[in-house]
Coordinates of C-alpha atoms and ligand atoms in Angstrom, one line a residue:
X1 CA 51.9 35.0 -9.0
X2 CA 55.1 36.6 -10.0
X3 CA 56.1 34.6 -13.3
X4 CA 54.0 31.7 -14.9
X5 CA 56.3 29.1 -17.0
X6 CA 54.8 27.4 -19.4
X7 CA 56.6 23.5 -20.3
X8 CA 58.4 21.5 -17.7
X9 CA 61.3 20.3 -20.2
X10 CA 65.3 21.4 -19.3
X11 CA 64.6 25.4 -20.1
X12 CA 61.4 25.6 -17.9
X13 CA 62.6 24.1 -15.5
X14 CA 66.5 25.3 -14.7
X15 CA 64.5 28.5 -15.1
X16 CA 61.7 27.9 -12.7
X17 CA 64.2 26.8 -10.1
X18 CA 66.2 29.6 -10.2
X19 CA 63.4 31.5 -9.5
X20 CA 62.1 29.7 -7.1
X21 CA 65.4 29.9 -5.2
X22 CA 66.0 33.8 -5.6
X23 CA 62.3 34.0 -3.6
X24 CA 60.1 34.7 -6.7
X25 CA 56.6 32.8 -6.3
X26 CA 56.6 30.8 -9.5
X27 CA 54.3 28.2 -10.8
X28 CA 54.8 25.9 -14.1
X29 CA 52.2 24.3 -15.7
X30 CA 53.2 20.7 -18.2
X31 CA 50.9 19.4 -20.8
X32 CA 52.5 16.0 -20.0
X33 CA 51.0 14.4 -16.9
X34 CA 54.1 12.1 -15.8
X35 CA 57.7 12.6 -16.3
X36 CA 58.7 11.4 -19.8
X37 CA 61.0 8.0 -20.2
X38 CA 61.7 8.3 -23.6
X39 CA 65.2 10.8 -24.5
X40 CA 65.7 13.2 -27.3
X41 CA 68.9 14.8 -25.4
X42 CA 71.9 13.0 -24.7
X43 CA 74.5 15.1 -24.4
X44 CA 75.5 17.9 -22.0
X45 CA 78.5 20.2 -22.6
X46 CA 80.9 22.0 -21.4
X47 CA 79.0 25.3 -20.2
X48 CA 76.3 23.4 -19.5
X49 CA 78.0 21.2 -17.2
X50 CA 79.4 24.8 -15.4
X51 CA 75.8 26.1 -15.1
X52 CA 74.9 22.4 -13.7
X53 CA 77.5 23.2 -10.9
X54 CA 76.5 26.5 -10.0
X55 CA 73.5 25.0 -9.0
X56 CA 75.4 21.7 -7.5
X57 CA 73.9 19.3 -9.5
X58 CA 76.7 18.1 -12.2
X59 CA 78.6 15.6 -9.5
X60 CA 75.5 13.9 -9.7
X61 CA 75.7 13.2 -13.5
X62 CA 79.1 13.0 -13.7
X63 CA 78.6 9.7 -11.8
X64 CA 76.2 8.6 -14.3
X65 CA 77.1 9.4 -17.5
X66 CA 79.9 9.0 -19.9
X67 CA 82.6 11.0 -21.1
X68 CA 83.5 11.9 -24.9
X69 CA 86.6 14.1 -25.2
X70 CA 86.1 14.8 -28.8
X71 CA 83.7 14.4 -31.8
X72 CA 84.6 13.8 -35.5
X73 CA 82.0 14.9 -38.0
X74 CA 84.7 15.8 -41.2
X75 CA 86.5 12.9 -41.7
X76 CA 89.8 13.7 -40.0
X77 CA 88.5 16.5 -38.7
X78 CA 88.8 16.3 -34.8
X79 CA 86.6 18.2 -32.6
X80 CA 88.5 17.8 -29.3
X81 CA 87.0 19.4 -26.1
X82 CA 90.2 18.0 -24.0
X83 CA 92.0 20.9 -24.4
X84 CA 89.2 23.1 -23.1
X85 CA 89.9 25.3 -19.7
X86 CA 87.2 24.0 -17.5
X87 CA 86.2 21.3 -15.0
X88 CA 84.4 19.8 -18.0
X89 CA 86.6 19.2 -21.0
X90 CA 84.5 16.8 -22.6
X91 CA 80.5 16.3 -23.6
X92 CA 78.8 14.3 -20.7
X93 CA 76.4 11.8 -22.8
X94 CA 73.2 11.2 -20.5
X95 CA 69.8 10.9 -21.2
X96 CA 68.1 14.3 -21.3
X97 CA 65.4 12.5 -18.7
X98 CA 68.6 12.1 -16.0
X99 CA 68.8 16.0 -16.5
X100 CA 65.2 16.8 -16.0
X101 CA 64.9 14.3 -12.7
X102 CA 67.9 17.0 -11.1
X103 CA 65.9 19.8 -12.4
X104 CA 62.5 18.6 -11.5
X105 CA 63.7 17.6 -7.8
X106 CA 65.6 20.7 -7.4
X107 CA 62.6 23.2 -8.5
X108 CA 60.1 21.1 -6.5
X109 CA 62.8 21.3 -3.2
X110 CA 62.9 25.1 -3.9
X111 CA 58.8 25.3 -3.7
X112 CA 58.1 25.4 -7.4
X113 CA 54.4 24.8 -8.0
X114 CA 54.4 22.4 -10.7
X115 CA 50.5 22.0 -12.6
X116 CA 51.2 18.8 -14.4
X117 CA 48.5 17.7 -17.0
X118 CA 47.8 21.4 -17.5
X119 CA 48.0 23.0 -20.7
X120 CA 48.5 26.5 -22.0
X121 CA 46.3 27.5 -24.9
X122 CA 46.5 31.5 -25.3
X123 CA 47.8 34.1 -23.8
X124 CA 46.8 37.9 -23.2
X125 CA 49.1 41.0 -21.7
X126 CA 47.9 44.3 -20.7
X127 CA 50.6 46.8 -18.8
X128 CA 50.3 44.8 -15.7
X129 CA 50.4 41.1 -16.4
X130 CA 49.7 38.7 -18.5
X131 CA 46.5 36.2 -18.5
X132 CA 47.3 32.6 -19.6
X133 CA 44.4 30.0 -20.5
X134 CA 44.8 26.8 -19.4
X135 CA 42.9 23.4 -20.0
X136 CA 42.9 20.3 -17.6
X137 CA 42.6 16.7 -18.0
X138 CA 38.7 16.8 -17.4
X139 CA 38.1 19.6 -19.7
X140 CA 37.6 22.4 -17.2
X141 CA 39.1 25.3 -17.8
X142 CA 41.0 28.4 -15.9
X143 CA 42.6 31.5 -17.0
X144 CA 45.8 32.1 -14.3
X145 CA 47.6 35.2 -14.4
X146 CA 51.1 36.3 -13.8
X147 CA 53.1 39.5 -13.7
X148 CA 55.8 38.1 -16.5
X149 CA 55.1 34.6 -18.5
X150 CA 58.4 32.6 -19.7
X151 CA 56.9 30.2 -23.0
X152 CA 59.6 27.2 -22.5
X153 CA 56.7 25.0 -24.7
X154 CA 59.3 23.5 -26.9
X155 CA 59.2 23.7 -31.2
X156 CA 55.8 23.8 -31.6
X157 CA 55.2 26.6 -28.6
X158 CA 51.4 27.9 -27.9
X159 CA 53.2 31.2 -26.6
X160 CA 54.9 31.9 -29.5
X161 CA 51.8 31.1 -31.7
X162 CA 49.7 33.1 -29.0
X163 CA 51.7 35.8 -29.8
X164 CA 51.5 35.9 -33.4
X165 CA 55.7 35.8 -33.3
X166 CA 57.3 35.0 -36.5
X167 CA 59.4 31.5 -36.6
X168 CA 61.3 31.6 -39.6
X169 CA 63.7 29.7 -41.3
X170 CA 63.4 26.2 -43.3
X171 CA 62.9 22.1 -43.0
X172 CA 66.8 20.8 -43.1
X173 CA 66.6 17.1 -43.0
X174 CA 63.6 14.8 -43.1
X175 CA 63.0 10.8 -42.6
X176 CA 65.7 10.8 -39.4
X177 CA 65.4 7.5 -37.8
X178 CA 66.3 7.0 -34.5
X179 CA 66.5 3.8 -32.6
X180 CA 67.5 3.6 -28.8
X181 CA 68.9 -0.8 -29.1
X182 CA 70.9 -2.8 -27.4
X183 CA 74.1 -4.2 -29.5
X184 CA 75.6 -7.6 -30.1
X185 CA 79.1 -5.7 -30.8
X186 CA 80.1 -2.3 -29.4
X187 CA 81.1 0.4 -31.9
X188 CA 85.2 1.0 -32.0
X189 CA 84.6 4.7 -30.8
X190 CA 82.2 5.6 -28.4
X191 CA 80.4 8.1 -30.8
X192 CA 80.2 7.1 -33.8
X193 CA 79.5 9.0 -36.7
X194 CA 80.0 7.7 -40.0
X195 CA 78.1 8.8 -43.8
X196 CA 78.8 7.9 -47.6
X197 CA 76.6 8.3 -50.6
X198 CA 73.8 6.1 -49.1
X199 CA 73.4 8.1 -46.3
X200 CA 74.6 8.1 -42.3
X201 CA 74.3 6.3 -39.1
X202 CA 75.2 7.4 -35.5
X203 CA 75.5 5.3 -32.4
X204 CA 75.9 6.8 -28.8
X205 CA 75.6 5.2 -25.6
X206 CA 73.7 5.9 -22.8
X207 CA 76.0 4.5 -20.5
X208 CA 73.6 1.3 -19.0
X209 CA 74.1 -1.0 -22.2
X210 CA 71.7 1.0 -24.2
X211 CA 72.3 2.7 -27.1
X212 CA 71.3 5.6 -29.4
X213 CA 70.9 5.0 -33.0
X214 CA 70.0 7.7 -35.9
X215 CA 70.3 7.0 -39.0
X216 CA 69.0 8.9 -42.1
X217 CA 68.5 7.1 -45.8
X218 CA 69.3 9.5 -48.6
X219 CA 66.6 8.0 -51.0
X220 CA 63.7 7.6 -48.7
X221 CA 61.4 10.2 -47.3
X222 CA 58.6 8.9 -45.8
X223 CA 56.0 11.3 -43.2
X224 CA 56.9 10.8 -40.0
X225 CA 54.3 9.1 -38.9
X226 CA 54.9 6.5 -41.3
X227 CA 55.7 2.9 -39.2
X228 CA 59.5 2.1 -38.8
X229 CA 61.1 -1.3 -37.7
X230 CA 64.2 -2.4 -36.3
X231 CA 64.8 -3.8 -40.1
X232 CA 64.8 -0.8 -42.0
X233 CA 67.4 0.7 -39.1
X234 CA 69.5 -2.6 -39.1
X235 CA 69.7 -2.1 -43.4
X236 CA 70.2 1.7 -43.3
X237 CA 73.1 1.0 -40.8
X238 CA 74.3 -1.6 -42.9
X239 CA 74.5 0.7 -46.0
X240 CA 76.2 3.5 -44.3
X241 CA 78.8 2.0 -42.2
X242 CA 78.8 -1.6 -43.0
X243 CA 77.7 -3.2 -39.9
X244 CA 74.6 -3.1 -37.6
X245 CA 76.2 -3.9 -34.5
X246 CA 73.9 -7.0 -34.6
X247 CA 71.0 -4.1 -32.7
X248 CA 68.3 -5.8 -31.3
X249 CA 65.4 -5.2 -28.9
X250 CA 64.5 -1.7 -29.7
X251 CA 62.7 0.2 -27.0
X252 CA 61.8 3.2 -28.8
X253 CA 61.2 3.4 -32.9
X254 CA 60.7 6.6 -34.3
X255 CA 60.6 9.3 -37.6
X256 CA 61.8 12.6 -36.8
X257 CA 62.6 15.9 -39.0
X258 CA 64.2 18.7 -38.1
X259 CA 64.1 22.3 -38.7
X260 CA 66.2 25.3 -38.9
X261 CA 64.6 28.5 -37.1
X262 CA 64.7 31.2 -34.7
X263 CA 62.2 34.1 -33.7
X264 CA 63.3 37.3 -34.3
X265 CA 62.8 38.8 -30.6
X266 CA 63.1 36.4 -27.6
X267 CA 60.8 39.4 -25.4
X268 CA 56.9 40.6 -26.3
X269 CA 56.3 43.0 -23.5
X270 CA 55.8 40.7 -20.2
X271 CA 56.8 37.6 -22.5
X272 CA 59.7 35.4 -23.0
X273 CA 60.8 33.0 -25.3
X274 CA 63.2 30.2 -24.4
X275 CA 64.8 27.3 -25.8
X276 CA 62.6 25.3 -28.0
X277 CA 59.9 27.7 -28.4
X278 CA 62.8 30.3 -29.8
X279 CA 65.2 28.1 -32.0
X280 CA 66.0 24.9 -33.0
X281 CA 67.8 22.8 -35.8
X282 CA 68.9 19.5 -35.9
X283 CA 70.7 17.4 -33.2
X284 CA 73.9 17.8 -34.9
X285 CA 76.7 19.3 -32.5
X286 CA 73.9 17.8 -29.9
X287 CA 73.1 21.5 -28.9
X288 CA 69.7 22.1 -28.5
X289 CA 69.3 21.4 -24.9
X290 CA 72.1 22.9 -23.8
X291 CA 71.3 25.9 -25.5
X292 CA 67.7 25.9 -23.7
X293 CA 69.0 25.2 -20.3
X294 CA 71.6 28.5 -20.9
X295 CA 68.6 30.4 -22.1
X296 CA 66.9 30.3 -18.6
X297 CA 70.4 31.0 -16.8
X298 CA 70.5 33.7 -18.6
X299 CA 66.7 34.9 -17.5
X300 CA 66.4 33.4 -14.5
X301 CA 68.6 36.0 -12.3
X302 CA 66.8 39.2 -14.3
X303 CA 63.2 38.5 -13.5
X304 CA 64.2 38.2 -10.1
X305 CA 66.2 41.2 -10.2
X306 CA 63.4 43.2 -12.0
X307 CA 60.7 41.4 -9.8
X308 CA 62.4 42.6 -6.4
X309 CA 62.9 46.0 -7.5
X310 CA 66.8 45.5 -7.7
X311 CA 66.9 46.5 -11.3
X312 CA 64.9 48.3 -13.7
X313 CA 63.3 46.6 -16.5
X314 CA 65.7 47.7 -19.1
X315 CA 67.7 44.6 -17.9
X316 CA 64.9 42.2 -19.1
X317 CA 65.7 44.0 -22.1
X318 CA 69.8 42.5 -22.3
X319 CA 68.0 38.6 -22.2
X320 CA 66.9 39.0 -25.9
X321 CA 70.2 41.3 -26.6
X322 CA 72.7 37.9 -25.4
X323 CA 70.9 35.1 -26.2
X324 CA 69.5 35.9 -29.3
X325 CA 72.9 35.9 -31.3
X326 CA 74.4 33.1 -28.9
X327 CA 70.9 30.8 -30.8
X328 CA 71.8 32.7 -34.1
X329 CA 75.2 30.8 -33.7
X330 CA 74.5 27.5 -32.7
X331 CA 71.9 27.5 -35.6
X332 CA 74.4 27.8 -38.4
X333 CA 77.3 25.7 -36.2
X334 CA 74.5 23.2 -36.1
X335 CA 74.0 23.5 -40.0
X336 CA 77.7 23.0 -40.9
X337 CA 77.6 20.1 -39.1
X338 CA 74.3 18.6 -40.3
X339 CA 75.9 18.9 -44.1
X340 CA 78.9 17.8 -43.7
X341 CA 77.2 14.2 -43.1
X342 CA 74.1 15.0 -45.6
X343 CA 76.5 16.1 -48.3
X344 CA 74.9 14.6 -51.9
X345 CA 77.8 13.3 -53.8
X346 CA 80.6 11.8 -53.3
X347 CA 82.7 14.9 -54.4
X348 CA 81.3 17.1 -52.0
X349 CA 81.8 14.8 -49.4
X350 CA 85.3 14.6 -50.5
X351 CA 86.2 18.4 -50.9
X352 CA 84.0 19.1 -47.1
X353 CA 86.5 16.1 -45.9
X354 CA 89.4 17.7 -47.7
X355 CA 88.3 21.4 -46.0
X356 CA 88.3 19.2 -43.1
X357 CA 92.4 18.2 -43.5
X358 CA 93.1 21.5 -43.9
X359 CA 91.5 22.7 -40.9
X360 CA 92.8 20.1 -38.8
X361 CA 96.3 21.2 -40.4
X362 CA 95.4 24.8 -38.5
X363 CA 94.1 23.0 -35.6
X364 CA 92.8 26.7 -34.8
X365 CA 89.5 26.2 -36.5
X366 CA 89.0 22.9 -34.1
X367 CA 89.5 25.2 -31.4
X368 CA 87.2 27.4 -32.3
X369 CA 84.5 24.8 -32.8
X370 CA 85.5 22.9 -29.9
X371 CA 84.8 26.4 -27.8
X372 CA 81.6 26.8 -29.8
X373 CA 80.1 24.0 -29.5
X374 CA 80.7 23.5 -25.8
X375 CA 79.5 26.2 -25.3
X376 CA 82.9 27.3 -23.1
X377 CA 83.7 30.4 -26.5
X378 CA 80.2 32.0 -25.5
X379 CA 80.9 35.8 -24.5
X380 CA 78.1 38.7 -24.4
X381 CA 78.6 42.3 -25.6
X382 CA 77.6 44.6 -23.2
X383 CA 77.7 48.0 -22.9
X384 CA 78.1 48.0 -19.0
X385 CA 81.7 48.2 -18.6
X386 CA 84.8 49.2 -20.2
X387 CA 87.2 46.3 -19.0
X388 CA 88.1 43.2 -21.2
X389 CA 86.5 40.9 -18.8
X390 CA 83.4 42.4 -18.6
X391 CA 80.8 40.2 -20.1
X392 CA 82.9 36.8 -20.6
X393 CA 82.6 33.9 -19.0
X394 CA 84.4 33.6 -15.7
X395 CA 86.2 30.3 -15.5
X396 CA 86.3 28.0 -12.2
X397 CA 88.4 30.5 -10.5
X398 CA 90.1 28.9 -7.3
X399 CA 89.0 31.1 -3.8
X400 CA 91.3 30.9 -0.8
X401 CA 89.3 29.7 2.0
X402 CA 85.9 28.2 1.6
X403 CA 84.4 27.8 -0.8
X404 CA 87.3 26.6 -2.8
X405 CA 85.7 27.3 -6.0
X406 CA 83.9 30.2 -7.7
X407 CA 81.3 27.4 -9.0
X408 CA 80.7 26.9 -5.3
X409 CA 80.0 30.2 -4.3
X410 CA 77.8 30.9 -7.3
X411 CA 75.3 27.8 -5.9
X412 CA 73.7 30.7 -3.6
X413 CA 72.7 32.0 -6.6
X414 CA 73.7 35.2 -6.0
X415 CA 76.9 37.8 -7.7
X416 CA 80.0 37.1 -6.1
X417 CA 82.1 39.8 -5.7
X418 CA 85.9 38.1 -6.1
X419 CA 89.0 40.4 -5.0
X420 CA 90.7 41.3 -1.9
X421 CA 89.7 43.5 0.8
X422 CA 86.8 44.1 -0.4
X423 CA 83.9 42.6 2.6
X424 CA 83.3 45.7 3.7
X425 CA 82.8 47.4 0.9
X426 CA 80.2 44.7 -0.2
X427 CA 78.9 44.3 4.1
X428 CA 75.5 46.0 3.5
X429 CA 74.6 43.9 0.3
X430 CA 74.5 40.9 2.7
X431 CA 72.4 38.4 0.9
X432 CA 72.9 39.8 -2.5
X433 CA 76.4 39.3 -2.9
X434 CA 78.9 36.6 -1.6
X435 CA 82.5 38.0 -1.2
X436 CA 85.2 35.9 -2.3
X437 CA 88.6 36.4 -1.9
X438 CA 91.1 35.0 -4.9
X439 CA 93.8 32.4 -4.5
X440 CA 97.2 33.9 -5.0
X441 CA 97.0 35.0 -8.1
X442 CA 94.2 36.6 -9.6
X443 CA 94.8 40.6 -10.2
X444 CA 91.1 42.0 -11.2
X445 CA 88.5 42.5 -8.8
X446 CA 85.4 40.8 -10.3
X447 CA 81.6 40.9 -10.1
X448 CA 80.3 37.7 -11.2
X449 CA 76.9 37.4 -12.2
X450 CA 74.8 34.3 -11.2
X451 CA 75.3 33.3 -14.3
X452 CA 78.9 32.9 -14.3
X453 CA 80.1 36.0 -16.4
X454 CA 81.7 38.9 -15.6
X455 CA 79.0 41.7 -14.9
X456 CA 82.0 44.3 -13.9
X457 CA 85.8 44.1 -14.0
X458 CA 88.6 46.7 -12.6
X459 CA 92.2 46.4 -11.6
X460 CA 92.6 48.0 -8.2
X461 CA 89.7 50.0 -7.8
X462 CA 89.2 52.3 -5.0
X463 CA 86.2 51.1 -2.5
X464 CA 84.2 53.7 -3.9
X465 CA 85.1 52.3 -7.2
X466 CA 83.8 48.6 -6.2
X467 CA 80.5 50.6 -4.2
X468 CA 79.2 52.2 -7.4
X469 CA 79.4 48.7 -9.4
X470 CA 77.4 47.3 -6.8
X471 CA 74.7 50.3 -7.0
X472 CA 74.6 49.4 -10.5
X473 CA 74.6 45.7 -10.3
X474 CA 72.7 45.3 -7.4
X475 CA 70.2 48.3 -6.3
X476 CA 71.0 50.1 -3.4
X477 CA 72.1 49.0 -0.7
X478 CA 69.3 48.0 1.6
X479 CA 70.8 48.5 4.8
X480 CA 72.1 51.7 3.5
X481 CA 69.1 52.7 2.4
X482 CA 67.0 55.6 3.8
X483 CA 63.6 56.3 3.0
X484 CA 63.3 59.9 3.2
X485 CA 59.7 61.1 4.0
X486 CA 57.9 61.8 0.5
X487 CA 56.6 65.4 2.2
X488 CA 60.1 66.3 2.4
X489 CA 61.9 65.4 -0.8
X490 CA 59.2 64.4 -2.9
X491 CA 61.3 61.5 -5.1
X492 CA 61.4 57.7 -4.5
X493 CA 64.4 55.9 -4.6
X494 CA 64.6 54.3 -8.6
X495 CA 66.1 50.6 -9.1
X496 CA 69.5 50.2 -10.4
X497 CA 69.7 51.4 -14.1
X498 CA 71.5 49.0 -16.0
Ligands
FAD1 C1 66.5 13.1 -31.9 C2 66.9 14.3 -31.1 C3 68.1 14.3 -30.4 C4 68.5 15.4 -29.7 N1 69.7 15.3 -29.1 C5 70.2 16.4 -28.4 C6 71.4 16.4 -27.7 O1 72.1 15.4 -27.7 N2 71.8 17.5 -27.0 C7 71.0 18.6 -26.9 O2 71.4 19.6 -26.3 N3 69.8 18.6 -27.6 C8 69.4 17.6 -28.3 N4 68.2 17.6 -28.9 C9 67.3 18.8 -28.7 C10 66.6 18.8 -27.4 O3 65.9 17.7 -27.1 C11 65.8 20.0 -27.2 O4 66.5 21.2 -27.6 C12 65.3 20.3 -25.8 O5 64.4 19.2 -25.4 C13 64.6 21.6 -25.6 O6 64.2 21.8 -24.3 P1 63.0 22.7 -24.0 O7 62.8 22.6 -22.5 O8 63.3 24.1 -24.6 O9 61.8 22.1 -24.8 P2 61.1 20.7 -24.6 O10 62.1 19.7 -24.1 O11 60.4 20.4 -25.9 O12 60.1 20.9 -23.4 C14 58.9 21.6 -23.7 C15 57.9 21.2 -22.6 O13 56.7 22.0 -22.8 C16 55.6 21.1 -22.7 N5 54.5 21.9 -23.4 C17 54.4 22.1 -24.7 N6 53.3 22.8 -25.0 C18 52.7 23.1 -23.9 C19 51.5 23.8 -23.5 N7 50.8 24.4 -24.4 N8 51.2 23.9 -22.2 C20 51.9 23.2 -21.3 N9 53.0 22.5 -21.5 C21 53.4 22.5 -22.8 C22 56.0 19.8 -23.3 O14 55.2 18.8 -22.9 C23 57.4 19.7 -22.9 O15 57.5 19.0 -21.7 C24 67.7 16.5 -29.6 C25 66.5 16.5 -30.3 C26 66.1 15.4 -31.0 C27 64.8 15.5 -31.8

């Protein structure tokens, strides 16, 4: 097989359906025998919710889920997404198992082979593949193998441990409960976040009368296996914000801790790291997921690129290069957050909620966290391209014609070439590029990567101009290419160098 993913949470699977819709033969394998019912995600931003509709799914939770246009961790201290330039300008909160059900349905539709019950226990590579141990339910044992592995095993990842990769960094918070109730009285915001010296409590809804609690009791710390009931929730609650919302009925009771780490290098050789398995902190800013499921957009396009001989594997190379500081980010963004609610005394608190005034005084610090934290701010430095645009994000862009949308015409999953005139130039790429022309408007011609940011930029190019980016971007062209008999020229034709 061409790439073996190991976990079937968000990032393994956005990942394995990508692949499985760019033609790669891809098979993931899931400890977990059924789909899990209980949440850990509930919220989807921004960028997410763009990489959702590059793939058509995020009309689907849209219909579902419930809007939040901003979020106030400091006191006065609004983080507001409204303002954002995007289809999305808010966080979408959902439970994280409406996200996998899209995910799992659209990987198995693509002809994802999914090994449920199967687990990953070590791993080998040699030059040519990698060899992955697995156990089933009944004990028996196999070892599959695969030309690239992607470890999306969540926090406590075999892969990573397999590979002897580093995970540093340090316990934050410990003792988290977290509640999912259903409420005699509905909060006055529809997340609420609210701390003082005893501690802090947190309410979101899923959107069907349900509801999220997590709540965290400064002078307790307790293992995390240690029982919990809906009584110590309902007091913590009581402490921290001075009402339990008269929760009842719990359908899920548990401890959690969290971490702050990341591994140094998301790629060993053949290996990948992604999501879970390469960084995580605590649920504040909600980001975890979403940082995941942007991790295997990332990927995703690359090892098909690589795999089909469209790119050299120098571009594999670029996955650790973006996404490692994009994690590095949401770590500490995360850790501000998580603070500002954990803060020890009363004066700290104060002076964090002061800072808090006086950012919201220059509004452009909410901006920037608004941008951060949804994920929209995200930009990669690449050394591809001299133009501004080149490796940003390219917003919703409006097409004349069909379809009407950039987010459409990424669903094929291929670049999209936006400008005008420029078909012909693109003609014998068929089926690696879609051509789109811009509604009135627009001035640079773009190349758009699959996932959504700007691979190569230029203000009127020449076609020869627009040609060579495509060489580079996209190998050469196939109906272009000849194959000129070895006897007489004696060299191959190379994949794009990137
Ligand atoms: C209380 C809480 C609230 C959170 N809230 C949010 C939020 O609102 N928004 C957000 O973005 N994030 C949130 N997160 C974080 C989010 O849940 C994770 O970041 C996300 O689940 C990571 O996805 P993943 O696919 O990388 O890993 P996981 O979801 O952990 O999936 C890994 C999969 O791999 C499987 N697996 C593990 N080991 C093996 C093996 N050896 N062989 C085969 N399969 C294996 C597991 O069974 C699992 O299905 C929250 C976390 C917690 C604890």
């Amino acid at each position: 097989m061409d790439v073996l993913v190991i976990g079937a949470g968000p990032t393994g699977l956005l990942l394995a359906g990508d692949l499985a819709k760019s033609d790669v033969d891809v098979t993931v394998v899931e400890r977990r025998d059924r789909e899990s019912h209980l949440s850990r995600a509930f919220s989807l931003h921004a960028r997410t919710m763009e990489q959702l509709d590059a793939r058509g799914l995020a009309d689907e939770l849209l219909r579902i889920g419930t809007r939040v246009r901003s979020l106030r961790p400091l006191g006065r201290v609004d983080i507001d997404f409204s303002g954002l330039r995007t289809r999305f300008p808010f966080m979408l909160i959902t439970p994280q198992w409406e996200v996998e059900r899209l995910l799992v349905r659209r990987a198995e539709e693509a002809g994802v082979t999914m090994l449920r019950g199967v687990q990953a226990t070590a791993i080998r590579q040699d030059p040519d593949g990698v060899d992955v141990d697995v156990s089933y339910p009944d004990g028996a044992t196999a070892t599959l193998r695969a030309r690239y592995v992607v470890g999306a095993d969540g926090a406590g990842s075999a892969v990573r441990r397999s590979l002897g990769m580093p995970f540093p960094g340090k316990p934050v918070v410990s003792s988290m409960m977290l509640a999912d109730v259903l409420l005699e009285r509905e909060p006055d915001r529809i997340l609420n976040l609210a701390g003082n010296e005893h501690g802090f409590t947190f309410f979101a809804p899923f959107g069907d009368g349900w509801y999220r609690v997590i709540a965290w009791d400064r002078a307790r710390r307790v293992p995390d296996d240690a029982p919990l009931t809906l009584a110590e929730v309902r007091d913590t609650t009581r402490r921290t914000i001075g009402d339990d919302l008269g929760m009842h009925d719990p359908r899920w009771l548990s401890r959690f801790h969290s971490d702050e780490r990341q591994v140094p290098r998301y790629r060993e050789g053949r290996v990948f790291l992604a999501g879970d398995a390469a960084h995580i902190h605590s649920p504040a800013g909600g980001m975890g997921m979403n940082t995941g499921m942007q991790d295997a957009a990332n990927l995703g396009w690359k090892l098909a690129a690589v795999l089909q001989g469209r790119a050299d594997d120098a571009l594999l190379d670029s996955y650790h290069a973006e996404r490692h500081p994009v994690g590095r980010a949401v770590v500490r963004v995360s850790h501000a957050l998580l603070t500002a609610v954990t803060a020890r005394t009363r004066l700290v608190r104060a002076l964090r909620i002061v800072a808090g005034a006086v950012a919201h005084r220059l509004g452009v610090v909410e901006a920037r966290a608004a941008r951060g934290i949804s994920g929209i701010g995200i930009a990669y430095r690449t050394p591809w391209g001299a133009h501004p645009l080149t490796g940003r994000r390219v917003p919703d862009l409006r097409l004349a014609g069909e379809p009407a949308r950039l987010y459409e015409a990424l669903r094929q999953g291929t670049f999209v070439l936006v400008g005008r005139e420029v078909a012909a130039v693109a003609a014998p790429w068929a089926g690696r590029v879609a051509v789109a022309s811009p509604a009135a408007g627009l001035r640079p011609t773009l190349l758009v990567r699959p996932d959504g940011y700007a691979a190569w930029a230029a203000e009127d190019p020449t076609p020869e101009e627009v040609g060579k980016a495509l060489t580079r971007w996209l190998g050469e062209a196939p109906a272009r290419r000849r194959e000129p008999s070895r006897a007489m020229t004696g060299r191959r034709h190379a994949p794009a160098r990137h």
